[in-house]
């Protein structure tokens, strides 16, 4: 089993789990510390508590990220060398590359959704004309960014792991060629020794005649 594929699977599945946790979390934004000191309460909001336009866009991006991460995990399991499903090594390499592409797309969707949500929060926070309740970045945003990074890293490793399958046949061919050359040399030297010893025996016989 390739170590690169194991690392990619760990990164990809770990990132997928982080995306699921971030999407289901209610801590996408939290009230500012100043307002919390006055009211002595903390207010959290997630993707499923508001129907604003930008939140719906972030919601769709995160759902797409989770869906792609799920299919990427399935493709990754089929593309692993240790599994019996997936066909030949060449077919498994293609499936692993496909899993890497899906993981990268999942990470990009999550990164875009979290960044869009964070941009809205910071814009409202630093806007002096915004008089409504202001919020700060919640823990779910950082979990979503971390999961997106893991998915992208795992996807890149999966895409580059296809080179390991391409190098394996070349190494075997070079090794077989080297053994054939060595065997031919030994046969040639053996023939020389046989030829050099024959004249000496004939010369000895003529000397006694």
Tab-separated table of C-alpha atoms in Angstrom, residues 28-199:
chain	number	residue	atom	x	y	z
A	28	UNK	CA	-20.909	30.554	12.581
A	29	UNK	CA	-21.098	33.928	14.246
A	30	UNK	CA	-21.308	35.088	17.846
A	31	UNK	CA	-22.197	38.419	19.437
A	32	UNK	CA	-19.371	40.819	20.172
A	33	UNK	CA	-17.697	40.899	23.546
A	34	UNK	CA	-18.865	44.453	24.244
A	35	UNK	CA	-22.543	43.618	23.846
A	36	UNK	CA	-22.126	40.349	25.755
A	37	UNK	CA	-20.703	42.166	28.769
A	38	UNK	CA	-23.733	44.454	28.866
A	39	UNK	CA	-26.405	41.781	28.355
A	40	UNK	CA	-24.461	38.925	30.050
A	41	UNK	CA	-25.572	36.558	27.264
A	42	UNK	CA	-23.964	35.069	24.197
A	43	UNK	CA	-25.943	34.765	20.985
A	44	UNK	CA	-24.856	32.263	18.326
A	45	UNK	CA	-26.140	31.874	14.793
A	46	UNK	CA	-25.523	29.278	12.118
A	47	UNK	CA	-26.435	28.602	8.533
A	48	UNK	CA	-29.925	27.363	9.370
A	49	UNK	CA	-31.234	30.302	11.446
A	50	UNK	CA	-31.557	32.976	8.801
A	51	UNK	CA	-32.829	33.193	5.239
A	52	UNK	CA	-30.710	36.085	3.990
A	53	UNK	CA	-29.430	35.905	0.439
A	54	UNK	CA	-25.749	35.521	1.246
A	55	UNK	CA	-26.540	32.873	3.872
A	56	UNK	CA	-28.444	30.824	1.311
A	57	UNK	CA	-25.447	31.024	-1.001
A	58	UNK	CA	-23.114	29.894	1.784
A	59	UNK	CA	-25.569	27.132	2.671
A	60	UNK	CA	-25.563	25.840	-0.905
A	61	UNK	CA	-21.762	25.937	-1.091
A	62	UNK	CA	-21.386	24.000	2.145
A	63	UNK	CA	-23.932	21.386	1.072
A	64	UNK	CA	-22.033	20.994	-2.190
A	65	UNK	CA	-18.759	20.702	-0.245
A	66	UNK	CA	-20.160	17.975	2.008
A	67	UNK	CA	-21.630	16.063	-0.938
A	68	UNK	CA	-18.384	16.222	-2.897
A	69	UNK	CA	-16.414	15.171	0.174
A	70	UNK	CA	-18.658	12.131	0.596
A	71	UNK	CA	-18.214	11.004	-3.005
A	72	UNK	CA	-14.503	11.776	-2.807
A	73	UNK	CA	-14.181	9.456	0.186
A	74	UNK	CA	-15.984	6.668	-1.703
A	75	UNK	CA	-13.774	7.092	-4.770
A	76	UNK	CA	-10.688	7.167	-2.563
A	77	UNK	CA	-11.563	3.803	-1.020
A	78	UNK	CA	-12.042	2.274	-4.476
A	79	UNK	CA	-8.766	3.781	-5.689
A	80	UNK	CA	-6.637	2.422	-2.844
A	81	UNK	CA	-4.184	-0.316	-3.814
A	82	UNK	CA	-5.087	-2.403	-0.760
A	83	UNK	CA	-8.728	-2.848	-1.799
A	84	UNK	CA	-9.831	-5.665	-4.101
A	85	UNK	CA	-12.444	-3.579	-5.926
A	86	UNK	CA	-11.697	-1.061	-8.635
A	87	UNK	CA	-10.037	-3.245	-11.269
A	88	UNK	CA	-6.405	-3.178	-12.327
A	89	UNK	CA	-3.694	-0.892	-11.000
A	90	UNK	CA	-4.146	1.454	-13.935
A	91	UNK	CA	-7.885	1.714	-13.275
A	92	UNK	CA	-7.249	2.273	-9.567
A	93	UNK	CA	-4.837	5.092	-10.413
A	94	UNK	CA	-7.515	6.825	-12.469
A	95	UNK	CA	-10.062	6.428	-9.671
A	96	UNK	CA	-7.578	7.836	-7.147
A	97	UNK	CA	-6.931	10.824	-9.403
A	98	UNK	CA	-10.697	11.368	-9.696
A	99	UNK	CA	-10.997	11.236	-5.914
A	100	UNK	CA	-8.286	13.874	-5.646
A	101	UNK	CA	-10.101	16.195	-8.035
A	102	UNK	CA	-13.383	15.748	-6.119
A	103	UNK	CA	-11.638	16.480	-2.807
A	104	UNK	CA	-10.106	19.644	-4.241
A	105	UNK	CA	-13.499	20.837	-5.476
A	106	UNK	CA	-14.994	20.095	-2.062
A	107	UNK	CA	-12.315	22.145	-0.356
A	108	UNK	CA	-12.776	25.057	-2.754
A	109	UNK	CA	-16.548	25.094	-2.176
A	110	UNK	CA	-16.076	25.123	1.584
A	111	UNK	CA	-13.372	27.772	1.414
A	112	UNK	CA	-15.604	30.008	-0.715
A	113	UNK	CA	-18.654	29.568	1.508
A	114	UNK	CA	-16.783	30.262	4.746
A	115	UNK	CA	-14.960	33.250	3.258
A	116	UNK	CA	-18.195	34.741	1.933
A	117	UNK	CA	-19.847	34.412	5.347
A	118	UNK	CA	-16.825	35.852	7.155
A	119	UNK	CA	-16.620	38.767	4.732
A	120	UNK	CA	-20.237	39.691	5.497
A	121	UNK	CA	-19.604	39.584	9.242
A	122	UNK	CA	-16.485	41.751	9.098
A	123	UNK	CA	-18.144	44.237	6.739
A	124	UNK	CA	-21.033	44.753	9.150
A	125	UNK	CA	-18.705	44.869	12.157
A	126	UNK	CA	-16.542	47.688	10.811
A	127	UNK	CA	-19.405	49.623	9.215
A	128	UNK	CA	-20.148	52.693	11.387
A	129	UNK	CA	-23.586	53.101	9.802
A	130	UNK	CA	-24.681	49.561	10.719
A	131	UNK	CA	-26.798	50.012	13.863
A	132	UNK	CA	-28.080	46.468	14.331
A	133	UNK	CA	-26.478	43.729	16.403
A	134	UNK	CA	-22.875	43.120	15.420
A	135	UNK	CA	-21.249	39.734	15.444
A	136	UNK	CA	-17.775	38.214	15.448
A	137	UNK	CA	-16.412	35.162	13.660
A	138	UNK	CA	-17.588	31.903	15.170
A	139	UNK	CA	-15.712	28.642	15.687
A	140	UNK	CA	-17.526	26.920	12.814
A	141	UNK	CA	-15.829	29.208	10.298
A	142	UNK	CA	-12.378	28.149	11.456
A	143	UNK	CA	-13.429	24.493	11.421
A	144	UNK	CA	-14.704	24.957	7.870
A	145	UNK	CA	-11.448	26.583	6.754
A	146	UNK	CA	-9.419	23.810	8.376
A	147	UNK	CA	-11.557	21.124	6.732
A	148	UNK	CA	-11.243	22.824	3.354
A	149	UNK	CA	-7.459	22.925	3.694
A	150	UNK	CA	-7.318	19.234	4.602
A	151	UNK	CA	-9.499	18.293	1.633
A	152	UNK	CA	-7.336	20.295	-0.767
A	153	UNK	CA	-4.114	18.791	0.605
A	154	UNK	CA	-5.521	15.267	0.420
A	155	UNK	CA	-6.774	15.864	-3.115
A	156	UNK	CA	-3.399	17.107	-4.295
A	157	UNK	CA	-1.658	14.074	-2.795
A	158	UNK	CA	-4.139	11.751	-4.487
A	159	UNK	CA	-3.546	13.415	-7.851
A	160	UNK	CA	0.226	13.055	-7.548
A	161	UNK	CA	0.029	9.470	-6.264
A	162	UNK	CA	-0.710	8.338	-9.821
A	163	UNK	CA	2.987	8.805	-10.633
A	164	UNK	CA	3.881	5.911	-8.309
A	165	UNK	CA	1.959	3.492	-10.498
A	166	UNK	CA	3.703	4.772	-13.610
A	167	UNK	CA	7.181	4.323	-12.128
A	168	UNK	CA	6.722	0.737	-11.005
A	169	UNK	CA	6.744	-0.967	-14.452
A	170	UNK	CA	9.781	1.015	-15.600
A	171	UNK	CA	11.855	-0.115	-12.648
A	172	UNK	CA	10.996	-3.757	-13.313
A	173	UNK	CA	11.919	-3.459	-16.988
A	174	UNK	CA	15.303	-1.929	-16.182
A	175	UNK	CA	16.055	-4.661	-13.680
A	176	UNK	CA	15.209	-7.444	-16.139
A	177	UNK	CA	17.402	-5.846	-18.780
A	178	UNK	CA	20.326	-5.698	-16.391
A	179	UNK	CA	20.034	-9.369	-15.497
A	180	UNK	CA	19.837	-10.371	-19.162
A	181	UNK	CA	22.999	-8.383	-19.925
A	182	UNK	CA	24.847	-9.970	-17.029
A	183	UNK	CA	23.767	-13.443	-18.082
A	184	UNK	CA	24.921	-12.839	-21.661
A	185	UNK	CA	28.313	-11.633	-20.415
A	186	UNK	CA	28.831	-14.709	-18.306
A	187	UNK	CA	27.991	-16.947	-21.236
A	188	UNK	CA	30.441	-15.018	-23.448
A	189	UNK	CA	33.288	-15.292	-20.938
A	190	UNK	CA	32.552	-18.958	-20.537
A	191	UNK	CA	32.932	-19.446	-24.272
A	192	UNK	CA	36.267	-17.653	-24.264
A	193	UNK	CA	37.608	-19.892	-21.535
A	194	UNK	CA	36.572	-22.958	-23.512
A	195	UNK	CA	38.337	-21.755	-26.628
A	196	UNK	CA	41.530	-20.846	-24.819
A	197	UNK	CA	41.849	-24.213	-23.153
A	198	UNK	CA	41.360	-26.315	-26.325
A	199	UNK	CA	44.558	-25.236	-28.149
